[in-house]
mmCIF file of N, CA, C and O in Angstrom:
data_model
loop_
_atom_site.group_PDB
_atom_site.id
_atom_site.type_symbol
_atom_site.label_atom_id
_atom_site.label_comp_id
_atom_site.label_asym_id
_atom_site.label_seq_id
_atom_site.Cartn_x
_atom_site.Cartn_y
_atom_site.Cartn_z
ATOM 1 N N UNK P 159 6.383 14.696 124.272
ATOM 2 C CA UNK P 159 5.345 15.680 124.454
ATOM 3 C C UNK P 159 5.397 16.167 125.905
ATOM 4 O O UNK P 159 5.533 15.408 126.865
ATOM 5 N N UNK P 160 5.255 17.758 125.997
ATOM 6 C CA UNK P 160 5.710 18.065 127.470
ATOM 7 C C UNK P 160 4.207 18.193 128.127
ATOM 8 O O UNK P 160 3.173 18.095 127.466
ATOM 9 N N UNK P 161 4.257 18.393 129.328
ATOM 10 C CA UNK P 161 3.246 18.540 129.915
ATOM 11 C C UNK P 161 1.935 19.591 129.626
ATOM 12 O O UNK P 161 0.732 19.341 129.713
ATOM 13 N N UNK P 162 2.820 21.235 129.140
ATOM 14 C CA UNK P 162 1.990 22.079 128.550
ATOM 15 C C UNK P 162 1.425 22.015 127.315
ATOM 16 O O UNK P 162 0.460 22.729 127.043
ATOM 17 N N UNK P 163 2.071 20.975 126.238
ATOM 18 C CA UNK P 163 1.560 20.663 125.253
ATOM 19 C C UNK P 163 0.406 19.645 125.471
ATOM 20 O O UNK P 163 -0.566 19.737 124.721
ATOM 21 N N UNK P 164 0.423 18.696 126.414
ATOM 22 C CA UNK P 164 -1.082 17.995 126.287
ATOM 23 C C UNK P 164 -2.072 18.768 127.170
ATOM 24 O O UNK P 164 -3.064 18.064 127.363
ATOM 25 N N UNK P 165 -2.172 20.102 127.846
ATOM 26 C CA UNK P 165 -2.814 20.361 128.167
ATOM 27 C C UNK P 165 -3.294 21.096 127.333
ATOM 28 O O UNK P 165 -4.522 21.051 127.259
ATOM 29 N N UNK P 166 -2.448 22.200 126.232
ATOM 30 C CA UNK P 166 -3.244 22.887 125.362
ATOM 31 C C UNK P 166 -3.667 22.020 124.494
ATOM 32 O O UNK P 166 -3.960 22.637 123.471
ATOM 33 N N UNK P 167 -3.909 20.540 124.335
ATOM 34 C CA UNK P 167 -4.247 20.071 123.339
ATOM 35 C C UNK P 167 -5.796 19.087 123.651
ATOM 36 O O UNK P 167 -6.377 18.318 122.886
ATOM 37 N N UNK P 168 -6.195 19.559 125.330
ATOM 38 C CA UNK P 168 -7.142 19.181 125.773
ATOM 39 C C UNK P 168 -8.135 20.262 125.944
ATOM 40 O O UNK P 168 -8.801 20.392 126.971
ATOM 41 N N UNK P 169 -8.217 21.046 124.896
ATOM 42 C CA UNK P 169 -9.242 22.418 125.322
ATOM 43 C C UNK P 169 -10.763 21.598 124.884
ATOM 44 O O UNK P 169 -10.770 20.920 123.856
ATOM 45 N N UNK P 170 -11.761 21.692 125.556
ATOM 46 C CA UNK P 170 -12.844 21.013 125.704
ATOM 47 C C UNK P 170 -13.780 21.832 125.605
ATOM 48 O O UNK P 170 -13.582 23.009 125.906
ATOM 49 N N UNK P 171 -14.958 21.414 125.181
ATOM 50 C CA UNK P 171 -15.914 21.840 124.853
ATOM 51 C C UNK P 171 -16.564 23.230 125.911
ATOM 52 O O UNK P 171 -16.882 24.388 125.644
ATOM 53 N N UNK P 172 -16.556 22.650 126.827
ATOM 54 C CA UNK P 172 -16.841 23.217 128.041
ATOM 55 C C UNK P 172 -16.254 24.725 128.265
ATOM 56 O O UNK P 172 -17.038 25.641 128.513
ATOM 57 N N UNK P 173 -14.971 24.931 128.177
ATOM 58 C CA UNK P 173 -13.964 25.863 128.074
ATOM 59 C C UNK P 173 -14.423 26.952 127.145
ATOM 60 O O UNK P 173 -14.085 28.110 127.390
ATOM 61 N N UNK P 174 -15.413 26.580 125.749
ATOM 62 C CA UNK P 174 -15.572 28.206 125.196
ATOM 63 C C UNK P 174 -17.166 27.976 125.210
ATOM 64 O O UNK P 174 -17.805 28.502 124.299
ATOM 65 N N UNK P 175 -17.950 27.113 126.327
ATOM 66 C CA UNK P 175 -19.431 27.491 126.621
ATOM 67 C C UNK P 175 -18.609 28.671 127.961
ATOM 68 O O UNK P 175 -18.378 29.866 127.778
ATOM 69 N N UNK P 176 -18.395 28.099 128.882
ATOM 70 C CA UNK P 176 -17.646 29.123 130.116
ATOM 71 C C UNK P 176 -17.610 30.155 128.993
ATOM 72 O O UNK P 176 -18.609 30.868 129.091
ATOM 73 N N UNK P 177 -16.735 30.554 127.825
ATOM 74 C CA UNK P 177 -16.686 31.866 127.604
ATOM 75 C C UNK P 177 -17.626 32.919 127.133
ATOM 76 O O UNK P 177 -17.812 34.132 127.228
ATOM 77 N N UNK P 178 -18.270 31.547 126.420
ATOM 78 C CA UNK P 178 -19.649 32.717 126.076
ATOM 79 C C UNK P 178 -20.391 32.606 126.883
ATOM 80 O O UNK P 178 -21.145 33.578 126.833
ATOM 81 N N UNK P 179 -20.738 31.739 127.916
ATOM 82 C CA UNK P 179 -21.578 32.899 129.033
ATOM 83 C C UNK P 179 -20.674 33.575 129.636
ATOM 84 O O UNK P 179 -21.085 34.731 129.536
ATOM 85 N N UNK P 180 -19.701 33.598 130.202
ATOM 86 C CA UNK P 180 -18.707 34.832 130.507
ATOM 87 C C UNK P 180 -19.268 35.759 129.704
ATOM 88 O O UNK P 180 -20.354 35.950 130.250
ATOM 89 N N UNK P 181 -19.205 36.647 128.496
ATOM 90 C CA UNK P 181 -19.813 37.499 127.937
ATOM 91 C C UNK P 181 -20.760 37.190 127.328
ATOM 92 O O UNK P 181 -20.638 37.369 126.116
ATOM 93 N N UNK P 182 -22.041 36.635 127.777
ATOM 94 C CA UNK P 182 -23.509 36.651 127.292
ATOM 95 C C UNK P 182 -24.185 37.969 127.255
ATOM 96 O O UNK P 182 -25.316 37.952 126.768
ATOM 97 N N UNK P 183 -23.665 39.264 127.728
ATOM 98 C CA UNK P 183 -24.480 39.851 127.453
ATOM 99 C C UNK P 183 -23.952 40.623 126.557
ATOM 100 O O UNK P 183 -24.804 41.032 125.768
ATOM 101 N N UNK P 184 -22.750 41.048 126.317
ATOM 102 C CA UNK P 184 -21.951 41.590 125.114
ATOM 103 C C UNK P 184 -22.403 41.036 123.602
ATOM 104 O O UNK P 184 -22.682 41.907 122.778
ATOM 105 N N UNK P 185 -22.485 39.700 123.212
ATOM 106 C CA UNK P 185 -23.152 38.874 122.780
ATOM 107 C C UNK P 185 -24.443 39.307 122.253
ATOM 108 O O UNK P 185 -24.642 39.568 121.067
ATOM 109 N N UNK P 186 -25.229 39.365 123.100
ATOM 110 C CA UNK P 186 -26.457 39.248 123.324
ATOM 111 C C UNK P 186 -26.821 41.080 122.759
ATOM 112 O O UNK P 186 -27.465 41.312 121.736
ATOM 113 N N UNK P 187 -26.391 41.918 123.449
ATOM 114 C CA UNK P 187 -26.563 43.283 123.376
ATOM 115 C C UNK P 187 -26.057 43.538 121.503
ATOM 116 O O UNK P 187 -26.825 43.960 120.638
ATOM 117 N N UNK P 188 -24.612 43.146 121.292
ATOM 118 C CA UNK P 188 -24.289 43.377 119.715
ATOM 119 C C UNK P 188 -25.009 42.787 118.852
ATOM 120 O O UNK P 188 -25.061 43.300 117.735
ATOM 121 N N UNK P 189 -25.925 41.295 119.166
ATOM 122 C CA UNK P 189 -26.665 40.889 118.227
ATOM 123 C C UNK P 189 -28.088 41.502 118.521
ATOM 124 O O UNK P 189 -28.850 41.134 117.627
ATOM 125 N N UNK P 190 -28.599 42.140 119.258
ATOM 126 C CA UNK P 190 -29.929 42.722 119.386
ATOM 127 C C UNK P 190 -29.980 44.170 118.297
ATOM 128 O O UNK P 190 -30.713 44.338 117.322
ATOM 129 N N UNK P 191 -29.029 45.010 118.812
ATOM 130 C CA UNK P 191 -28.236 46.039 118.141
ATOM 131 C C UNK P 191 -27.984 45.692 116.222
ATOM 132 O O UNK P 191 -27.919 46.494 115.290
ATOM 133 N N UNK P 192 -27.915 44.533 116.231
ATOM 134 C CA UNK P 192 -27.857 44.548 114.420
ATOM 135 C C UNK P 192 -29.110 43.992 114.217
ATOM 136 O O UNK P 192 -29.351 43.930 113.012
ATOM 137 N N UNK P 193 -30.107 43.514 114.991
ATOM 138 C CA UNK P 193 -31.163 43.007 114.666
ATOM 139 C C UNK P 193 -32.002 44.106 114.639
ATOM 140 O O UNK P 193 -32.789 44.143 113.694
ATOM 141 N N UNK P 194 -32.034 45.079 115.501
ATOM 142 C CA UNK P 194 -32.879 46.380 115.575
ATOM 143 C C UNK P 194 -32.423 47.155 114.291
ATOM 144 O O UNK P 194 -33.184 47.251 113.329
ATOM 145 N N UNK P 195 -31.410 47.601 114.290
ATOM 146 C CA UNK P 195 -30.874 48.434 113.033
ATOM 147 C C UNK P 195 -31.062 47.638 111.826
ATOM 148 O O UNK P 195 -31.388 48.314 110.850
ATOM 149 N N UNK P 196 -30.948 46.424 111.633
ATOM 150 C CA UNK P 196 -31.794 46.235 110.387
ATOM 151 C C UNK P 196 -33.350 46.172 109.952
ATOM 152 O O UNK P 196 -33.890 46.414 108.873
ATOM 153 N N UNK P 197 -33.740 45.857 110.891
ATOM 154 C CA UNK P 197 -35.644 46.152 110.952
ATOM 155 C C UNK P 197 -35.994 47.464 110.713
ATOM 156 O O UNK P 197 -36.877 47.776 109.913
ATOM 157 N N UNK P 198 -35.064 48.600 111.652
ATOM 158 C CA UNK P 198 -35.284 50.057 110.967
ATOM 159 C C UNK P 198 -34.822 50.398 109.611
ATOM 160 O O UNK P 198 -35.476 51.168 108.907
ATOM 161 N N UNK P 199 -33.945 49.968 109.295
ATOM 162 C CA UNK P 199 -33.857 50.163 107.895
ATOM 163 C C UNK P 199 -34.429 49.275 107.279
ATOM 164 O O UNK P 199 -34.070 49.418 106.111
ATOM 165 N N UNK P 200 -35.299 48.198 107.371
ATOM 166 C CA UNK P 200 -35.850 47.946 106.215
ATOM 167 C C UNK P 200 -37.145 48.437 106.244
ATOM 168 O O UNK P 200 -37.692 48.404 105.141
ATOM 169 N N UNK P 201 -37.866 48.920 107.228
ATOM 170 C CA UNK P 201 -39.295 49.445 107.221
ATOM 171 C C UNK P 201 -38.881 51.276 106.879
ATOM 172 O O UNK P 201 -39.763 52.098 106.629
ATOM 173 N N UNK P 202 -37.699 51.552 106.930
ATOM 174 C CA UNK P 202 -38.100 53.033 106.691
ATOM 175 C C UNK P 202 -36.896 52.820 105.032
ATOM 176 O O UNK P 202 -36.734 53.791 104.293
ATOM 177 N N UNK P 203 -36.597 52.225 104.900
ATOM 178 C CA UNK P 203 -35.751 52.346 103.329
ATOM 179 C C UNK P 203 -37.345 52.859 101.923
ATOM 180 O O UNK P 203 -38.453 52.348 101.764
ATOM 181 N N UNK P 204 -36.676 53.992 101.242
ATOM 182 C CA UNK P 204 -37.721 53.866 100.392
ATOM 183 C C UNK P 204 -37.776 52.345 99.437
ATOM 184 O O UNK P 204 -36.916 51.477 99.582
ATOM 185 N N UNK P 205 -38.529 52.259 98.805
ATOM 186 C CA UNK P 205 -38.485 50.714 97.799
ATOM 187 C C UNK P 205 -38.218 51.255 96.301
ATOM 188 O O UNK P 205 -38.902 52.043 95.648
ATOM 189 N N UNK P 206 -36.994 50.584 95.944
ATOM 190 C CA UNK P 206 -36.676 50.691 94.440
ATOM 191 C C UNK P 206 -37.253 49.882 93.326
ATOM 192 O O UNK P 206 -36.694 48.810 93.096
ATOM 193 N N UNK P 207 -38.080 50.154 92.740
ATOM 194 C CA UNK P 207 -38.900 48.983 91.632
ATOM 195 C C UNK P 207 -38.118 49.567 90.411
ATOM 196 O O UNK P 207 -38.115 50.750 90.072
ATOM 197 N N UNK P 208 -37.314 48.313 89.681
ATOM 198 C CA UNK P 208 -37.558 48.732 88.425
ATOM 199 C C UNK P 208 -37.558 47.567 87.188
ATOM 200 O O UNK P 208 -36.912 46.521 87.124
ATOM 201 N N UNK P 209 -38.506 48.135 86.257
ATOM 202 C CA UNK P 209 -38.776 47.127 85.301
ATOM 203 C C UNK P 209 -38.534 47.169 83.616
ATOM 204 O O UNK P 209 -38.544 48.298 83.124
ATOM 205 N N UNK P 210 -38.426 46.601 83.163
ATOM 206 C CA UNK P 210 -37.967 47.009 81.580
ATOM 207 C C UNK P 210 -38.837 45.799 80.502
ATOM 208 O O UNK P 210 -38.700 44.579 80.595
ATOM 209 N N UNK P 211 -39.768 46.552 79.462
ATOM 210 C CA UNK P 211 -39.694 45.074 78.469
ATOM 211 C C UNK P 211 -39.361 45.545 77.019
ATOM 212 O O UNK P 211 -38.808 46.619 76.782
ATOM 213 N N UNK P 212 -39.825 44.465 75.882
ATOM 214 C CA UNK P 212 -39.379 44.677 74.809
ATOM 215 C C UNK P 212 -40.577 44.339 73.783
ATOM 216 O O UNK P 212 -41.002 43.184 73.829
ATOM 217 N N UNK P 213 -40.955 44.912 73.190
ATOM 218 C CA UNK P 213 -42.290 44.471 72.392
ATOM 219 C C UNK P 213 -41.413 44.209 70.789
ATOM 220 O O UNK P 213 -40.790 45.140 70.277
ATOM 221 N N UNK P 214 -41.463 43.271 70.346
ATOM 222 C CA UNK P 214 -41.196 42.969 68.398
ATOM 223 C C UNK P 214 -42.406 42.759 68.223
ATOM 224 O O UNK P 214 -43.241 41.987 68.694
ATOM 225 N N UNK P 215 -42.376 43.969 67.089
ATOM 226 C CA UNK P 215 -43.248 43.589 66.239
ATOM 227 C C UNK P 215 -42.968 43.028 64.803
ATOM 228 O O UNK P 215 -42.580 43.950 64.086
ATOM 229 N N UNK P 216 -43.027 41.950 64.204
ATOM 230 C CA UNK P 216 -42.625 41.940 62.762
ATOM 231 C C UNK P 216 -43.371 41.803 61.701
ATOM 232 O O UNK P 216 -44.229 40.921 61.753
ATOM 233 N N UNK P 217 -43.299 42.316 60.925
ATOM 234 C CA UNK P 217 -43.845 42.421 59.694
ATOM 235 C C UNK P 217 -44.520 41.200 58.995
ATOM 236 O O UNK P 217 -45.686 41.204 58.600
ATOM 237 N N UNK P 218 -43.645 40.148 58.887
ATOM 238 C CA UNK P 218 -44.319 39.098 58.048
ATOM 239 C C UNK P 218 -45.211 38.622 58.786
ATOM 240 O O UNK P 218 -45.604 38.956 59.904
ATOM 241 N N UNK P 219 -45.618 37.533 57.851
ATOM 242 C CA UNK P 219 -47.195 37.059 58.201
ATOM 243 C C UNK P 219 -46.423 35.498 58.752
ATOM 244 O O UNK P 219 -45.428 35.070 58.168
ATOM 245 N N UNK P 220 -47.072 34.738 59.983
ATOM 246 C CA UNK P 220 -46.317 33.758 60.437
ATOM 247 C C UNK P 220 -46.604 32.709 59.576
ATOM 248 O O UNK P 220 -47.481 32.752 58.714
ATOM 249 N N UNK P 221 -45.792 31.660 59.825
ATOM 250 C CA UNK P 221 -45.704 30.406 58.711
ATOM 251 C C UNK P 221 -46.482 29.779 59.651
ATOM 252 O O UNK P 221 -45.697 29.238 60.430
ATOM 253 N N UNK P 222 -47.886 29.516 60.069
ATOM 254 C CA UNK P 222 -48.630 28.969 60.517
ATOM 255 C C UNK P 222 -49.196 27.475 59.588
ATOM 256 O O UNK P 222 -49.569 27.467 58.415
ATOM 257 N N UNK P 223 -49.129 26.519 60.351
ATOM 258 C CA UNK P 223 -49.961 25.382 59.535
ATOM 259 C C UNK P 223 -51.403 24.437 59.682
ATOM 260 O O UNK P 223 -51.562 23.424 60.363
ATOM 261 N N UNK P 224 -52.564 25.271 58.635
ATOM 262 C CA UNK P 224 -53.472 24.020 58.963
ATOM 263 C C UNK P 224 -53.439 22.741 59.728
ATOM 264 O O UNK P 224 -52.426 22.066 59.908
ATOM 265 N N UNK P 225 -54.638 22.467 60.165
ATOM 266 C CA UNK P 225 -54.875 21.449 60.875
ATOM 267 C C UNK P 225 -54.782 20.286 59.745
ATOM 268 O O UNK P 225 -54.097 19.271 59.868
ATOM 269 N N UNK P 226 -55.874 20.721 58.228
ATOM 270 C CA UNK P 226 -55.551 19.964 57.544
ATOM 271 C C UNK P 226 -54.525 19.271 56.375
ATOM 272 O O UNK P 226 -54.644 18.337 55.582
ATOM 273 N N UNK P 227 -53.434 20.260 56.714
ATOM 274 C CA UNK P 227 -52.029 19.863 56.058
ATOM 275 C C UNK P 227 -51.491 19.217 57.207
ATOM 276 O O UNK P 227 -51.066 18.159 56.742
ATOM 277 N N UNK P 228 -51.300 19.217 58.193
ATOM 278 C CA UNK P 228 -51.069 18.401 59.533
ATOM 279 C C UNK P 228 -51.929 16.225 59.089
ATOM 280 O O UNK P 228 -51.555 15.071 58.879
ATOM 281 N N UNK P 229 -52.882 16.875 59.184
ATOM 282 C CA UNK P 229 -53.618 15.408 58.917
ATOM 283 C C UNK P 229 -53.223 14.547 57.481
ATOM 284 O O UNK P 229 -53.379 13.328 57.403
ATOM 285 N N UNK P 230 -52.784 15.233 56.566
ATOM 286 C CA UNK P 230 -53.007 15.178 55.002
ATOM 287 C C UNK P 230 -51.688 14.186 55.327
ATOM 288 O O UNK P 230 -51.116 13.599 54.408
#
């Protein structure tokens, strides 16, 4: 193992905090930017409702059973 190989193989934690504060505000500015543009579109989007049902009606009379054929 050569020397440049154990150094790229020591990249540390530290190394991509340094990068994102290096660009914290790039960061910071693109996620404000999708946070704003979605709040405007969801308070000015019109609202789509839609609903559907199904009524059967059937003809026969239900096979319902006394209480006292139940007991019998």
């Amino acid at each position: 193992m050569t020397n440049e190989e154990n150094i790229a193989e020591q990249i540390d934690i530290r190394d991509y905090l340094r990068i994102i504060l290096k660009h914290k505000w790039t960061i910071l500015s693109i996620f404000t930017i999708v946070v704003v543009t979605t709040i405007i579109y969801s308070y000015t989007a019109i609202p789509l409702y839609q609903a559907s049902t199904r009524i059967i009606i059937e003809k026969e009379n239900p096979n319902v059973v006394s209480i006292q054929e139940v007991m019998a």
